[in-house]
Amino acid sequence: MFGITDLTAYLIGTVIIILLPGPNSLFVLSVAARQGVRDGYRAAAGVMVGDAILMIASVLGVAALAKAYPSAYLALRLAGAAYLAWLGLALLRAGWAAWQQARSAEPVSLAPLARVANPFARTVGICLTNPKAILFFMSYFIQFVDPAYPHPAFSFMLLGLMLQAISFLYLSTLIFAGSRLAESFRARRRLAASGTGLAGVLFMAFSAKLATASL
């Protein structure tokens, strides 16, 4: 149908892939938990836009270029790892500062955690500095597009829209779970600080994994 060879297998695989924890979903959850539903959806919008750009890039052959020139891929991979490490360090610093405030007896210690500035731009940056995602989109989509279909671009577009719809539903679940967690975090300052620090550690782990992964 519309040049898609095995829709059921594609949908099952897409759901499994989206449910796997990654830096995008973790960042959206963190923002929603700390800053509420509105900022959570701003972060989610960044994921949607970033993924859309990568899908278009993969269709246009960026992934093939990366495979043909390993040095270019290495540069992209290290740039993505550096960006994730920077985000991780920022979260670690925010968590430490919040922990220190929570230990203080001063009333000012109850001030909110530092806000994430422009969550939309942050998540777009996370997406676009992950060259593994470009290679994933290229290799994954091609498996389900009939090469004999006269309009393969339309097939790619349909597959991308399905992935985006599933991703949006999943991120919405994380956002509303995060907003409920926010109420608990406001009452438990050390818990909030620990969660922020843990998110920083996980981002550092994602950075290390990306930097050391083989092509």
Tab-separated table of C-alpha atoms in Angstrom:
chain	number	residue	atom	x	y	z
A	1	MET	CA	0.000	0.000	0.000
A	2	PHE	CA	1.494	3.339	-1.135
A	3	GLY	CA	4.814	1.607	-1.664
A	4	ILE	CA	5.069	0.358	1.950
A	5	THR	CA	5.945	-3.326	1.987
A	6	ASP	CA	5.206	-4.481	5.567
A	7	LEU	CA	3.255	-1.920	7.574
A	8	THR	CA	2.623	-4.171	10.585
A	9	ALA	CA	6.313	-4.971	11.053
A	10	TYR	CA	7.183	-1.294	10.639
A	11	LEU	CA	4.711	-0.164	13.300
A	12	ILE	CA	5.814	-2.824	15.780
A	13	GLY	CA	9.477	-1.975	15.251
A	14	THR	CA	8.812	1.752	15.520
A	15	VAL	CA	6.978	1.398	18.836
A	16	ILE	CA	9.815	-0.685	20.295
A	17	ILE	CA	12.456	1.792	19.106
A	18	ILE	CA	10.587	4.823	20.469
A	19	LEU	CA	10.057	3.179	23.859
A	20	LEU	CA	13.802	2.645	24.275
A	21	PRO	CA	15.171	5.387	26.583
A	22	GLY	CA	17.224	8.037	24.825
A	23	PRO	CA	18.490	11.575	25.359
A	24	ASN	CA	15.472	13.169	23.642
A	25	SER	CA	12.788	11.524	25.755
A	26	LEU	CA	14.853	11.943	28.913
A	27	PHE	CA	15.251	15.664	28.280
A	28	VAL	CA	11.521	16.126	27.591
A	29	LEU	CA	10.645	14.308	30.808
A	30	SER	CA	13.147	16.381	32.780
A	31	VAL	CA	11.789	19.682	31.423
A	32	ALA	CA	8.153	18.691	31.996
A	33	ALA	CA	8.873	17.559	35.552
A	34	ARG	CA	10.651	20.802	36.439
A	35	GLN	CA	8.750	23.383	34.398
A	36	GLY	CA	5.327	21.991	33.580
A	37	VAL	CA	3.299	20.877	30.580
A	38	ARG	CA	3.786	23.967	28.401
A	39	ASP	CA	7.592	23.809	28.444
A	40	GLY	CA	7.396	20.034	28.140
A	41	TYR	CA	5.549	20.420	24.848
A	42	ARG	CA	8.067	23.027	23.713
A	43	ALA	CA	10.786	20.445	24.258
A	44	ALA	CA	8.678	17.810	22.489
A	45	ALA	CA	8.179	20.164	19.535
A	46	GLY	CA	11.955	20.408	19.258
A	47	VAL	CA	12.148	16.618	19.068
A	48	MET	CA	9.532	16.535	16.316
A	49	VAL	CA	11.264	19.240	14.272
A	50	GLY	CA	14.724	17.753	14.776
A	51	ASP	CA	13.564	14.269	13.785
A	52	ALA	CA	11.780	15.661	10.721
A	53	ILE	CA	14.995	17.372	9.569
A	54	LEU	CA	16.950	14.143	10.045
A	55	MET	CA	14.364	12.158	8.115
A	56	ILE	CA	14.565	14.573	5.194
A	57	ALA	CA	18.364	14.558	5.359
A	58	SER	CA	18.464	10.765	5.346
A	59	VAL	CA	16.212	10.600	2.300
A	60	LEU	CA	18.456	13.082	0.497
A	61	GLY	CA	21.450	10.862	1.073
A	62	VAL	CA	23.299	12.384	4.033
A	63	ALA	CA	23.551	8.953	5.613
A	64	ALA	CA	25.127	7.534	2.461
A	65	LEU	CA	27.645	10.378	2.488
A	66	ALA	CA	28.551	9.637	6.093
A	67	LYS	CA	29.086	5.975	5.275
A	68	ALA	CA	31.256	6.848	2.273
A	69	TYR	CA	33.464	9.235	4.297
A	70	PRO	CA	34.162	7.797	7.762
A	71	SER	CA	36.106	10.900	8.799
A	72	ALA	CA	33.000	13.060	8.243
A	73	TYR	CA	30.947	10.627	10.288
A	74	LEU	CA	33.532	10.673	13.053
A	75	ALA	CA	33.427	14.472	13.198
A	76	LEU	CA	29.627	14.465	13.444
A	77	ARG	CA	29.688	11.746	16.083
A	78	LEU	CA	32.219	13.580	18.247
A	79	ALA	CA	30.289	16.852	17.877
A	80	GLY	CA	27.136	15.116	19.072
A	81	ALA	CA	28.978	13.522	21.983
A	82	ALA	CA	30.418	16.898	23.008
A	83	TYR	CA	26.978	18.527	22.946
A	84	LEU	CA	25.438	15.793	25.097
A	85	ALA	CA	28.353	16.047	27.525
A	86	TRP	CA	27.803	19.823	27.763
A	87	LEU	CA	24.123	19.280	28.563
A	88	GLY	CA	25.046	16.636	31.143
A	89	LEU	CA	27.503	18.948	32.883
A	90	ALA	CA	24.900	21.738	32.938
A	91	LEU	CA	22.375	19.407	34.585
A	92	LEU	CA	24.964	18.205	37.100
A	93	ARG	CA	25.779	21.808	38.055
A	94	ALA	CA	22.081	22.647	38.389
A	95	GLY	CA	21.495	19.572	40.549
A	96	TRP	CA	24.437	20.403	42.824
A	97	ALA	CA	23.308	24.006	43.231
A	98	ALA	CA	19.772	22.863	44.063
A	99	TRP	CA	21.104	20.346	46.596
A	100	GLN	CA	23.116	23.063	48.307
A	101	GLN	CA	20.021	25.277	48.428
A	102	ALA	CA	17.954	22.440	49.874
A	103	ARG	CA	20.457	22.051	52.737
A	104	SER	CA	20.274	25.731	53.608
A	105	ALA	CA	17.959	26.903	56.362
A	106	GLU	CA	17.296	30.194	54.595
A	107	PRO	CA	13.811	30.723	53.136
A	108	VAL	CA	15.391	31.534	49.778
A	109	SER	CA	16.348	27.877	49.525
A	110	LEU	CA	12.792	27.178	48.502
A	111	ALA	CA	13.245	29.058	45.233
A	112	PRO	CA	12.506	26.985	42.125
A	113	LEU	CA	15.225	25.077	40.328
A	114	ALA	CA	16.950	26.975	37.542
A	115	ARG	CA	14.802	26.869	34.436
A	116	VAL	CA	15.941	25.348	31.165
A	117	ALA	CA	16.158	28.251	28.741
A	118	ASN	CA	14.528	27.652	25.347
A	119	PRO	CA	13.768	23.899	25.622
A	120	PHE	CA	12.693	23.853	21.952
A	121	ALA	CA	16.141	24.894	20.732
A	122	ARG	CA	17.828	22.510	23.183
A	123	THR	CA	15.967	19.454	21.891
A	124	VAL	CA	16.474	20.450	18.249
A	125	GLY	CA	20.188	20.632	19.055
A	126	ILE	CA	20.143	17.192	20.692
A	127	CYS	CA	18.497	15.688	17.606
A	128	LEU	CA	20.707	17.351	15.023
A	129	THR	CA	23.957	16.457	16.785
A	130	ASN	CA	23.161	12.744	16.816
A	131	PRO	CA	24.479	11.327	13.507
A	132	LYS	CA	23.468	7.836	14.605
A	133	ALA	CA	19.856	8.946	14.137
A	134	ILE	CA	20.532	9.888	10.502
A	135	LEU	CA	21.975	6.459	9.818
A	136	PHE	CA	19.056	4.858	11.660
A	137	PHE	CA	16.406	6.646	9.624
A	138	MET	CA	18.126	5.796	6.359
A	139	SER	CA	18.654	2.106	7.119
A	140	TYR	CA	15.284	1.620	8.825
A	141	PHE	CA	13.008	3.321	6.303
A	142	ILE	CA	14.579	1.667	3.261
A	143	GLN	CA	13.558	-1.766	4.531
A	144	PHE	CA	9.879	-0.902	4.166
A	145	VAL	CA	9.801	0.991	0.856
A	146	ASP	CA	9.115	-0.906	-2.364
A	147	PRO	CA	11.856	0.133	-4.837
A	148	ALA	CA	9.434	-0.471	-7.718
A	149	TYR	CA	6.912	2.047	-6.397
A	150	PRO	CA	6.881	5.115	-8.712
A	151	HIS	CA	6.733	7.660	-5.861
A	152	PRO	CA	9.162	6.507	-3.128
A	153	ALA	CA	9.289	9.997	-1.593
A	154	PHE	CA	5.600	9.648	-0.752
A	155	SER	CA	6.301	6.303	0.932
A	156	PHE	CA	9.085	7.849	3.002
A	157	MET	CA	6.772	10.705	3.975
A	158	LEU	CA	4.051	8.313	5.177
A	159	LEU	CA	6.537	6.289	7.213
A	160	GLY	CA	7.901	9.482	8.745
A	161	LEU	CA	4.434	10.751	9.658
A	162	MET	CA	3.611	7.447	11.368
A	163	LEU	CA	6.817	7.588	13.385
A	164	GLN	CA	6.131	11.205	14.369
A	165	ALA	CA	2.578	10.367	15.488
A	166	ILE	CA	3.759	7.504	17.688
A	167	SER	CA	6.576	9.660	19.062
A	168	PHE	CA	4.130	12.475	19.876
A	169	LEU	CA	1.855	10.131	21.834
A	170	TYR	CA	4.799	8.744	23.787
A	171	LEU	CA	6.237	12.182	24.558
A	172	SER	CA	2.787	13.378	25.657
A	173	THR	CA	2.673	10.515	28.150
A	174	LEU	CA	6.080	11.541	29.498
A	175	ILE	CA	5.030	15.201	29.699
A	176	PHE	CA	1.937	14.572	31.778
A	177	ALA	CA	3.802	12.110	33.992
A	178	GLY	CA	6.497	14.751	34.395
A	179	SER	CA	4.037	17.484	35.341
A	180	ARG	CA	2.649	15.275	38.106
A	181	LEU	CA	6.177	14.588	39.324
A	182	ALA	CA	6.743	18.338	39.469
A	183	GLU	CA	4.237	18.721	42.297
A	184	SER	CA	6.173	16.183	44.345
A	185	PHE	CA	9.505	17.791	43.434
A	186	ARG	CA	8.367	21.201	44.681
A	187	ALA	CA	7.715	19.675	48.096
A	188	ARG	CA	10.892	17.578	48.101
A	189	ARG	CA	13.781	19.806	47.116
A	190	ARG	CA	16.487	17.175	47.594
A	191	LEU	CA	14.548	14.699	45.481
A	192	ALA	CA	14.358	17.289	42.695
A	193	ALA	CA	18.077	18.025	42.983
A	194	SER	CA	18.915	14.306	42.904
A	195	GLY	CA	16.732	13.776	39.840
A	196	THR	CA	18.410	16.639	38.015
A	197	GLY	CA	21.840	15.263	38.862
A	198	LEU	CA	20.830	11.769	37.754
A	199	ALA	CA	19.655	13.186	34.429
A	200	GLY	CA	23.067	14.825	34.073
A	201	VAL	CA	24.832	11.516	34.709
A	202	LEU	CA	22.661	9.783	32.120
A	203	PHE	CA	23.408	12.474	29.540
A	204	MET	CA	27.112	11.978	30.207
A	205	ALA	CA	26.604	8.237	29.666
A	206	PHE	CA	24.813	8.895	26.367
A	207	SER	CA	27.732	11.110	25.372
A	208	ALA	CA	30.293	8.419	26.155
A	209	LYS	CA	28.283	5.789	24.307
A	210	LEU	CA	27.976	7.985	21.220
A	211	ALA	CA	31.658	8.902	21.237
A	212	THR	CA	32.826	5.302	21.533
A	213	ALA	CA	30.267	3.608	19.287
A	214	SER	CA	31.595	2.015	16.149
A	215	LEU	CA	30.277	2.850	12.689
